[in-house]
CSV table of N, CA and C and ligand atoms in Angstrom, one decimal:
chain,number,residue,atom,x,y,z
A,1,MET,N,133.6,100.3,127.1
A,1,MET,CA,134.0,100.8,128.4
A,1,MET,C,132.7,101.4,129.1
A,2,LEU,N,132.0,102.3,128.4
A,2,LEU,CA,130.8,102.9,129.0
A,2,LEU,C,129.8,101.8,129.3
A,3,LYS,N,129.7,100.9,128.3
A,3,LYS,CA,128.7,99.8,128.4
A,3,LYS,C,129.1,98.9,129.6
A,4,GLU,N,130.4,98.7,129.8
A,4,GLU,CA,130.8,97.8,131.0
A,4,GLU,C,130.4,98.5,132.3
A,5,ILE,N,130.5,99.8,132.3
A,5,ILE,CA,130.1,100.5,133.6
A,5,ILE,C,128.6,100.4,133.8
A,6,SER,N,127.9,100.7,132.7
A,6,SER,CA,126.4,100.7,132.8
A,6,SER,C,125.9,99.3,133.1
A,7,ARG,N,126.6,98.2,132.6
A,7,ARG,CA,126.1,96.9,132.9
A,7,ARG,C,126.2,96.5,134.4
A,8,LYS,N,127.1,97.2,135.1
A,8,LYS,CA,127.2,96.9,136.5
A,8,LYS,C,126.1,97.6,137.3
A,9,LYS,N,125.4,98.5,136.7
A,9,LYS,CA,124.4,99.3,137.4
A,9,LYS,C,123.0,99.0,137.0
A,10,CYS,N,122.8,98.3,135.9
A,10,CYS,CA,121.4,98.1,135.5
A,10,CYS,C,121.4,96.9,134.5
A,11,ILE,N,120.2,96.4,134.2
A,11,ILE,CA,120.0,95.3,133.3
A,11,ILE,C,119.2,95.8,132.1
A,12,HIS,N,119.6,95.5,130.9
A,12,HIS,CA,118.9,95.8,129.8
A,12,HIS,C,118.3,94.6,129.2
A,13,VAL,N,117.0,94.6,129.0
A,13,VAL,CA,116.2,93.5,128.4
A,13,VAL,C,115.7,93.8,127.0
A,14,MET,N,116.0,92.9,126.1
A,14,MET,CA,115.4,93.1,124.7
A,14,MET,C,114.3,92.1,124.5
A,15,LEU,N,113.2,92.6,124.0
A,15,LEU,CA,112.1,91.7,123.7
A,15,LEU,C,112.0,91.5,122.2
A,16,VAL,N,111.9,90.2,121.8
A,16,VAL,CA,111.8,89.8,120.4
A,16,VAL,C,110.6,89.0,120.2
A,17,TYR,N,109.8,89.4,119.2
A,17,TYR,CA,108.6,88.7,118.8
A,17,TYR,C,108.8,87.9,117.6
A,18,THR,N,108.5,86.6,117.6
A,18,THR,CA,108.9,85.7,116.5
A,18,THR,C,107.6,85.1,115.9
A,19,GLY,N,106.4,85.6,116.2
A,19,GLY,CA,105.2,85.1,115.6
A,19,GLY,C,104.3,84.6,116.7
A,20,GLY,N,103.2,85.1,116.8
A,20,GLY,CA,102.2,84.7,117.8
A,20,GLY,C,101.1,85.7,117.8
A,21,CYS,N,100.4,85.8,119.0
A,21,CYS,CA,99.2,86.6,119.0
A,21,CYS,C,99.5,88.0,119.7
A,22,ASN,N,100.7,88.2,120.1
A,22,ASN,CA,101.1,89.4,120.8
A,22,ASN,C,100.7,89.4,122.3
A,23,GLY,N,100.0,88.4,122.8
A,23,GLY,CA,99.6,88.4,124.2
A,23,GLY,C,100.8,88.4,125.1
A,24,CYS,N,101.8,87.6,124.8
A,24,CYS,CA,103.0,87.6,125.6
A,24,CYS,C,103.7,88.9,125.6
A,25,ASP,N,103.8,89.5,124.5
A,25,ASP,CA,104.5,90.8,124.4
A,25,ASP,C,103.8,91.9,125.2
A,26,ILE,N,102.5,91.9,125.2
A,26,ILE,CA,101.8,92.9,126.1
A,26,ILE,C,102.2,92.7,127.5
A,27,GLU,N,102.3,91.4,128.0
A,27,GLU,CA,102.6,91.2,129.4
A,27,GLU,C,104.0,91.5,129.7
A,28,VAL,N,104.9,91.3,128.8
A,28,VAL,CA,106.3,91.6,129.0
A,28,VAL,C,106.5,93.2,129.1
A,29,VAL,N,105.9,93.9,128.2
A,29,VAL,CA,106.0,95.3,128.2
A,29,VAL,C,105.3,95.9,129.5
A,30,ASN,N,104.2,95.2,129.9
A,30,ASN,CA,103.5,95.5,131.1
A,30,ASN,C,104.4,95.5,132.3
A,31,CYS,N,105.3,94.6,132.3
A,31,CYS,CA,106.3,94.5,133.5
A,31,CYS,C,107.1,95.7,133.6
A,32,VAL,N,107.4,96.3,132.5
A,32,VAL,CA,108.4,97.5,132.5
A,32,VAL,C,107.6,98.8,132.5
A,33,LEU,N,106.6,98.9,131.7
A,33,LEU,CA,106.0,100.3,131.5
A,33,LEU,C,104.8,100.6,132.4
A,34,SER,N,104.2,99.5,133.0
A,34,SER,CA,103.0,99.8,133.8
A,34,SER,C,103.4,100.3,135.2
A,35,PRO,N,102.7,101.2,135.7
A,35,PRO,CA,103.0,101.7,137.1
A,35,PRO,C,102.8,100.6,138.1
A,36,PHE,N,102.1,99.6,137.8
A,36,PHE,CA,101.8,98.5,138.8
A,36,PHE,C,103.1,97.7,139.0
A,37,TYR,N,103.8,97.2,137.9
A,37,TYR,CA,105.0,96.4,138.1
A,37,TYR,C,106.2,97.2,138.1
A,38,ASP,N,106.4,98.1,137.1
A,38,ASP,CA,107.4,99.2,137.1
A,38,ASP,C,108.8,98.6,137.4
A,39,VAL,N,109.3,97.6,136.7
A,39,VAL,CA,110.6,97.1,137.0
A,39,VAL,C,111.8,98.1,136.8
A,40,GLU,N,111.5,99.2,136.1
A,40,GLU,CA,112.5,100.2,136.0
A,40,GLU,C,113.0,100.8,137.3
A,41,GLN,N,112.1,100.7,138.3
A,41,GLN,CA,112.5,101.1,139.7
A,41,GLN,C,113.7,100.3,140.2
A,42,TYR,N,113.9,99.1,139.6
A,42,TYR,CA,115.0,98.2,140.0
A,42,TYR,C,116.1,98.2,139.0
A,43,ASN,N,116.1,99.3,138.1
A,43,ASN,CA,117.1,99.4,137.1
A,43,ASN,C,117.1,98.3,136.1
A,44,VAL,N,115.9,97.9,135.7
A,44,VAL,CA,115.7,96.9,134.6
A,44,VAL,C,115.0,97.7,133.5
A,45,PHE,N,115.7,97.8,132.3
A,45,PHE,CA,115.1,98.6,131.3
A,45,PHE,C,114.9,97.8,130.0
A,46,LEU,N,114.0,98.2,129.2
A,46,LEU,CA,113.8,97.7,127.8
A,46,LEU,C,114.8,98.3,126.9
A,47,THR,N,115.4,97.6,126.0
A,47,THR,CA,116.2,98.2,124.9
A,47,THR,C,115.8,97.5,123.6
A,48,TRP,N,116.0,98.2,122.5
A,48,TRP,CA,115.7,97.6,121.2
A,48,TRP,C,117.0,97.4,120.4
A,49,ASN,N,118.1,97.6,121.1
A,49,ASN,CA,119.4,97.4,120.5
A,49,ASN,C,120.1,96.2,121.0
A,50,PRO,N,120.3,95.1,120.2
A,50,PRO,CA,120.9,93.9,120.8
A,50,PRO,C,122.3,94.1,121.4
A,51,ARG,N,123.0,95.1,120.9
A,51,ARG,CA,124.4,95.4,121.4
A,51,ARG,C,124.3,96.0,122.8
A,52,GLU,N,123.2,96.4,123.3
A,52,GLU,CA,123.0,96.9,124.6
A,52,GLU,C,122.3,95.9,125.5
A,53,ALA,N,121.9,94.8,125.0
A,53,ALA,CA,121.0,93.9,125.7
A,53,ALA,C,121.8,92.9,126.6
A,54,ASP,N,121.3,92.6,127.8
A,54,ASP,CA,121.9,91.6,128.6
A,54,ASP,C,121.0,90.3,128.6
A,55,ILE,N,119.7,90.5,128.6
A,55,ILE,CA,118.8,89.4,128.6
A,55,ILE,C,117.9,89.6,127.4
A,56,LEU,N,117.7,88.5,126.6
A,56,LEU,CA,116.8,88.4,125.5
A,56,LEU,C,115.5,87.7,125.9
A,57,ILE,N,114.4,88.3,125.8
A,57,ILE,CA,113.1,87.6,126.1
A,57,ILE,C,112.5,87.4,124.7
A,58,VAL,N,112.3,86.1,124.4
A,58,VAL,CA,111.7,85.7,123.1
A,58,VAL,C,110.3,85.2,123.3
A,59,THR,N,109.4,85.8,122.5
A,59,THR,CA,108.0,85.3,122.5
A,59,THR,C,107.7,84.8,121.1
A,60,GLY,N,106.7,83.9,121.0
A,60,GLY,CA,106.2,83.4,119.7
A,60,GLY,C,106.9,82.1,119.3
A,61,CYS,N,106.3,81.5,118.3
A,61,CYS,CA,106.7,80.2,117.8
A,61,CYS,C,107.9,80.1,116.9
A,62,VAL,N,108.5,81.2,116.5
A,62,VAL,CA,109.6,81.3,115.6
A,62,VAL,C,109.2,80.8,114.2
A,63,THR,N,108.6,81.7,113.5
A,63,THR,CA,108.3,81.4,112.1
A,63,THR,C,109.5,81.4,111.3
A,64,LYS,N,109.5,80.7,110.1
A,64,LYS,CA,110.7,80.7,109.3
A,64,LYS,C,111.1,82.1,108.9
A,65,ALA,N,110.2,83.0,108.8
A,65,ALA,CA,110.5,84.4,108.4
A,65,ALA,C,111.3,85.1,109.4
A,66,THR,N,111.3,84.7,110.7
A,66,THR,CA,112.0,85.4,111.8
A,66,THR,C,113.2,84.6,112.3
A,67,THR,N,113.5,83.4,111.8
A,67,THR,CA,114.6,82.6,112.3
A,67,THR,C,115.9,83.3,112.1
A,68,ALA,N,116.2,83.8,111.0
A,68,ALA,CA,117.5,84.4,110.7
A,68,ALA,C,117.7,85.7,111.6
A,69,ALA,N,116.7,86.5,111.7
A,69,ALA,CA,116.8,87.7,112.5
A,69,ALA,C,117.0,87.3,114.0
A,70,LEU,N,116.3,86.3,114.5
A,70,LEU,CA,116.5,85.9,115.9
A,70,LEU,C,118.0,85.5,116.1
A,71,LYS,N,118.5,84.7,115.2
A,71,LYS,CA,119.9,84.2,115.3
A,71,LYS,C,120.9,85.4,115.3
A,72,LYS,N,120.6,86.4,114.4
A,72,LYS,CA,121.5,87.6,114.3
A,72,LYS,C,121.4,88.4,115.6
A,73,ILE,N,120.2,88.6,116.1
A,73,ILE,CA,120.1,89.4,117.3
A,73,ILE,C,120.9,88.7,118.5
A,74,TYR,N,120.7,87.4,118.6
A,74,TYR,CA,121.4,86.7,119.7
A,74,TYR,C,122.9,86.8,119.5
A,75,GLU,N,123.4,86.7,118.3
A,75,GLU,CA,124.9,86.8,118.0
A,75,GLU,C,125.4,88.2,118.3
A,76,GLU,N,124.6,89.2,118.1
A,76,GLU,CA,125.1,90.6,118.3
A,76,GLU,C,125.1,91.0,119.8
A,77,MET,N,124.4,90.2,120.6
A,77,MET,CA,124.4,90.6,122.0
A,77,MET,C,125.8,90.3,122.6
A,78,PRO,N,126.3,91.2,123.5
A,78,PRO,CA,127.6,91.0,124.1
A,78,PRO,C,127.5,89.9,125.2
A,79,ASN,N,128.6,89.2,125.4
A,79,ASN,CA,128.7,88.2,126.5
A,79,ASN,C,129.0,88.9,127.8
A,80,PRO,N,128.6,88.4,128.9
A,80,PRO,CA,127.7,87.3,129.1
A,80,PRO,C,126.2,87.7,128.8
A,81,LYS,N,125.4,86.8,128.4
A,81,LYS,CA,124.0,87.1,128.0
A,81,LYS,C,123.2,85.9,128.4
A,82,ALA,N,121.9,86.2,128.5
A,82,ALA,CA,120.9,85.1,128.8
A,82,ALA,C,119.7,85.2,128.0
A,83,VAL,N,119.0,84.1,127.8
A,83,VAL,CA,117.8,84.1,127.0
A,83,VAL,C,116.6,83.5,127.8
A,84,VAL,N,115.5,84.2,127.8
A,84,VAL,CA,114.3,83.8,128.5
A,84,VAL,C,113.3,83.5,127.4
A,85,ALA,N,112.8,82.3,127.3
A,85,ALA,CA,111.7,82.0,126.4
A,85,ALA,C,110.4,82.1,127.1
A,86,ALA,N,109.5,83.1,126.7
A,86,ALA,CA,108.3,83.4,127.4
A,86,ALA,C,107.1,83.0,126.6
A,87,GLY,N,106.3,82.1,127.3
A,87,GLY,CA,105.0,81.8,126.7
A,87,GLY,C,105.0,80.4,126.0
A,88,ALA,N,103.9,79.8,126.0
A,88,ALA,CA,103.7,78.4,125.4
A,88,ALA,C,104.2,78.3,124.0
A,89,CYS,N,104.0,79.4,123.2
A,89,CYS,CA,104.5,79.3,121.8
A,89,CYS,C,106.0,79.3,121.7
A,90,ALA,N,106.7,80.1,122.6
A,90,ALA,CA,108.1,80.1,122.6
A,90,ALA,C,108.7,78.8,123.1
A,91,LEU,N,108.0,78.1,124.0
A,91,LEU,CA,108.5,76.9,124.7
A,91,LEU,C,108.2,75.7,123.8
A,92,MET,N,107.0,75.6,123.2
A,92,MET,CA,106.8,74.4,122.5
A,92,MET,C,105.8,74.6,121.3
A,93,GLY,N,105.8,75.8,120.8
A,93,GLY,CA,105.0,76.0,119.6
A,93,GLY,C,103.6,76.5,119.9
A,94,GLY,N,103.1,76.2,121.1
A,94,GLY,CA,101.8,76.6,121.5
A,94,GLY,C,100.7,76.2,120.5
A,95,VAL,N,99.8,77.1,120.3
A,95,VAL,CA,98.7,76.8,119.4
A,95,VAL,C,99.2,76.7,118.0
A,96,TYR,N,100.3,77.2,117.7
A,96,TYR,CA,100.9,77.2,116.3
A,96,TYR,C,101.7,75.9,116.0
A,97,GLY,N,102.1,75.2,117.1
A,97,GLY,CA,102.9,74.0,117.0
A,97,GLY,C,102.1,72.9,116.3
A,98,ASN,N,100.8,73.0,116.4
A,98,ASN,CA,100.0,71.9,115.8
A,98,ASN,C,99.0,72.6,114.8
A,99,ILE,N,99.5,73.6,114.2
A,99,ILE,CA,98.6,74.4,113.3
A,99,ILE,C,98.1,73.6,112.1
A,100,GLY,N,98.9,72.5,111.8
A,100,GLY,CA,98.5,71.7,110.7
A,100,GLY,C,97.5,70.6,111.1
A,101,ALA,N,97.3,70.5,112.5
A,101,ALA,CA,96.4,69.4,113.0
A,101,ALA,C,96.7,68.1,112.4
A,102,ASP,N,95.7,67.4,111.9
A,102,ASP,CA,95.9,66.1,111.4
A,102,ASP,C,96.7,66.1,110.1
A,103,LEU,N,96.9,67.3,109.5
A,103,LEU,CA,97.7,67.3,108.3
A,103,LEU,C,99.2,67.4,108.6
A,104,GLY,N,99.6,67.5,109.9
A,104,GLY,CA,101.0,67.5,110.3
A,104,GLY,C,101.4,68.9,110.7
A,105,THR,N,102.7,69.0,111.1
A,105,THR,CA,103.2,70.3,111.6
A,105,THR,C,103.3,71.3,110.4
A,106,SER,N,103.4,72.6,110.8
A,106,SER,CA,103.4,73.6,109.8
A,106,SER,C,104.7,73.7,109.1
A,107,ASP,N,104.7,74.0,107.9
A,107,ASP,CA,106.0,74.3,107.1
A,107,ASP,C,106.5,75.7,107.4
A,108,PHE,N,105.7,76.5,108.1
A,108,PHE,CA,106.1,77.9,108.3
A,108,PHE,C,106.8,78.1,109.6
A,109,ILE,N,107.0,77.1,110.4
A,109,ILE,CA,107.5,77.3,111.7
A,109,ILE,C,108.8,76.5,111.9
A,110,ASP,N,109.9,77.2,112.5
A,110,ASP,CA,111.2,76.6,112.8
A,110,ASP,C,111.3,76.3,114.3
A,111,GLY,N,110.4,77.0,115.1
A,111,GLY,CA,110.5,76.9,116.5
A,111,GLY,C,110.2,75.5,117.1
A,112,PRO,N,110.2,75.4,118.4
A,112,PRO,CA,110.3,76.4,119.4
A,112,PRO,C,111.7,77.1,119.5
A,113,VAL,N,111.8,78.1,120.4
A,113,VAL,CA,113.0,78.9,120.4
A,113,VAL,C,114.2,78.1,120.7
A,114,LYS,N,114.2,77.0,121.5
A,114,LYS,CA,115.4,76.2,121.8
A,114,LYS,C,115.9,75.5,120.6
A,115,ASN,N,115.1,75.4,119.5
A,115,ASN,CA,115.7,74.9,118.2
A,115,ASN,C,116.6,75.8,117.5
A,116,ILE,N,116.5,77.1,117.9
A,116,ILE,CA,117.2,78.2,117.1
A,116,ILE,C,118.4,78.7,117.9
A,117,ILE,N,118.2,79.1,119.2
A,117,ILE,CA,119.3,79.6,120.1
A,117,ILE,C,119.2,79.0,121.4
A,118,PRO,N,120.3,79.0,122.2
A,118,PRO,CA,120.2,78.4,123.6
A,118,PRO,C,119.3,79.2,124.5
A,119,VAL,N,118.5,78.4,125.2
A,119,VAL,CA,117.5,79.0,126.1
A,119,VAL,C,117.9,78.7,127.6
A,120,ASP,N,118.0,79.8,128.4
A,120,ASP,CA,118.4,79.6,129.8
A,120,ASP,C,117.3,79.4,130.8
A,121,VAL,N,116.2,80.1,130.5
A,121,VAL,CA,115.0,80.1,131.4
A,121,VAL,C,113.7,80.0,130.6
A,122,ASN,N,112.9,79.0,131.0
A,122,ASN,CA,111.6,78.9,130.4
A,122,ASN,C,110.5,79.5,131.3
A,123,VAL,N,109.6,80.3,130.7
A,123,VAL,CA,108.5,80.9,131.4
A,123,VAL,C,107.2,80.4,130.8
A,124,PRO,N,106.5,79.5,131.4
A,124,PRO,CA,105.3,79.0,130.8
A,124,PRO,C,104.1,79.9,130.9
A,125,GLY,N,103.0,79.6,130.2
A,125,GLY,CA,101.8,80.4,130.3
A,125,GLY,C,101.4,80.9,128.9
A,126,CYS,N,100.1,81.2,128.8
A,126,CYS,CA,99.5,81.6,127.6
A,126,CYS,C,98.4,82.7,127.8
A,127,PRO,N,98.9,83.9,128.0
A,127,PRO,CA,100.3,84.4,128.1
A,127,PRO,C,100.8,84.1,129.6
A,128,PRO,N,102.1,84.2,129.8
A,128,PRO,CA,102.6,84.2,131.1
A,128,PRO,C,102.2,85.4,131.9
A,129,ARG,N,102.0,85.2,133.3
A,129,ARG,CA,101.7,86.3,134.1
A,129,ARG,C,102.9,87.2,134.2
A,130,PRO,N,102.7,88.5,134.4
A,130,PRO,CA,103.9,89.4,134.5
A,130,PRO,C,104.8,89.0,135.7
A,131,GLU,N,104.2,88.5,136.8
A,131,GLU,CA,105.0,88.1,137.9
A,131,GLU,C,106.0,86.9,137.5
A,132,ASP,N,105.5,86.1,136.6
A,132,ASP,CA,106.3,85.0,136.1
A,132,ASP,C,107.4,85.4,135.2
A,133,VAL,N,107.1,86.4,134.4
A,133,VAL,CA,108.1,87.0,133.5
A,133,VAL,C,109.2,87.6,134.3
A,134,ILE,N,108.8,88.4,135.3
A,134,ILE,CA,109.8,89.0,136.2
A,134,ILE,C,110.7,87.9,136.9
A,135,THR,N,110.0,86.9,137.4
A,135,THR,CA,110.8,85.8,138.0
A,135,THR,C,111.7,85.2,137.0
A,136,GLY,N,111.3,85.0,135.8
A,136,GLY,CA,112.2,84.5,134.7
A,136,GLY,C,113.4,85.3,134.5
A,137,VAL,N,113.3,86.6,134.5
A,137,VAL,CA,114.4,87.5,134.4
A,137,VAL,C,115.3,87.4,135.6
A,138,VAL,N,114.8,87.3,136.8
A,138,VAL,CA,115.6,87.2,138.0
A,138,VAL,C,116.4,85.8,137.9
A,139,LYS,N,115.7,84.8,137.5
A,139,LYS,CA,116.4,83.5,137.3
A,139,LYS,C,117.6,83.5,136.3
A,140,ALA,N,117.5,84.4,135.4
A,140,ALA,CA,118.5,84.6,134.3
A,140,ALA,C,119.7,85.4,134.8
A,141,LEU,N,119.6,86.1,135.9
A,141,LEU,CA,120.6,87.0,136.4
A,141,LEU,C,122.0,86.3,136.6
A,142,PRO,N,122.0,85.1,137.3
A,142,PRO,CA,123.3,84.5,137.6
A,142,PRO,C,124.1,84.2,136.3
A,143,LYS,N,123.4,84.0,135.2
A,143,LYS,CA,124.1,83.8,133.9
A,143,LYS,C,124.9,85.0,133.5
A,144,LEU,N,124.5,86.2,133.9
A,144,LEU,CA,125.2,87.4,133.5
A,144,LEU,C,126.5,87.6,134.3
A,145,LEU,N,126.6,86.8,135.4
A,145,LEU,CA,127.8,86.9,136.2
A,145,LEU,C,128.9,86.0,135.7
A,146,GLU,N,128.5,85.0,134.8
A,146,GLU,CA,129.5,84.1,134.3
A,146,GLU,C,130.4,84.8,133.3
A,147,LYS,N,131.7,84.4,133.3
A,147,LYS,CA,132.7,85.0,132.4
A,147,LYS,C,132.7,84.2,131.1
B,1,LIG,S1,101.8,81.8,124.2
B,1,LIG,FE1,99.6,82.4,124.1
B,1,LIG,S2,99.6,84.6,124.5
B,1,LIG,FE2,101.7,84.1,124.0
B,1,LIG,S3,101.9,84.5,121.8
B,1,LIG,FE3,101.3,82.3,122.1
B,1,LIG,S4,99.1,82.2,121.9
B,1,LIG,FE4,99.7,84.4,122.3
C-alpha cells in the first residue's frame, strides 16, 4: 500500500554489479549523487532493496558467481519493472567477453545480461556517459506504466 503510493511519486533505481572494472558503476552513481547531474531533484533515487526497486541497472559481464544473485534480485522486484543493461560488458561481455582470446570464451562468464534476465533498454559505452545512463532510465519509464 505504502509502496504503491510512493511508486506514483518517485522512481527507485537499483544498481547491480556483476563483474567488471567498476567504471560503469561510478558513472551510474555519478548520475544520482553528484551535484552536477543530481537526478534526485526529479525524484529518482538509488535503492539497495530489490523489493523497493522499479528499475534495475545492471553493469558488468555477469560472472558465474553473480548469476544466481542477479536472477534472485530480478525475481524479488515488484511488477511492473524494467531492466537497463549499462555498458559494453553488460551488453556483450565487453573486454571480458573475449578474455580467453584465441583460447576461446571464458568459463567464468554467463553473460551478457540478456542471457540471464530480460533487458528492456541497452546503454552502450565503456563506460557509458551519465547523460546516456539517464536517457536509458527515461526510456525504461513506459515499461513501469504497463500492468
Ligand atoms: S563496460 Fe567498460 S567501464 Fe563498464 S565495467 Fe566494462 S570495462 Fe568497465
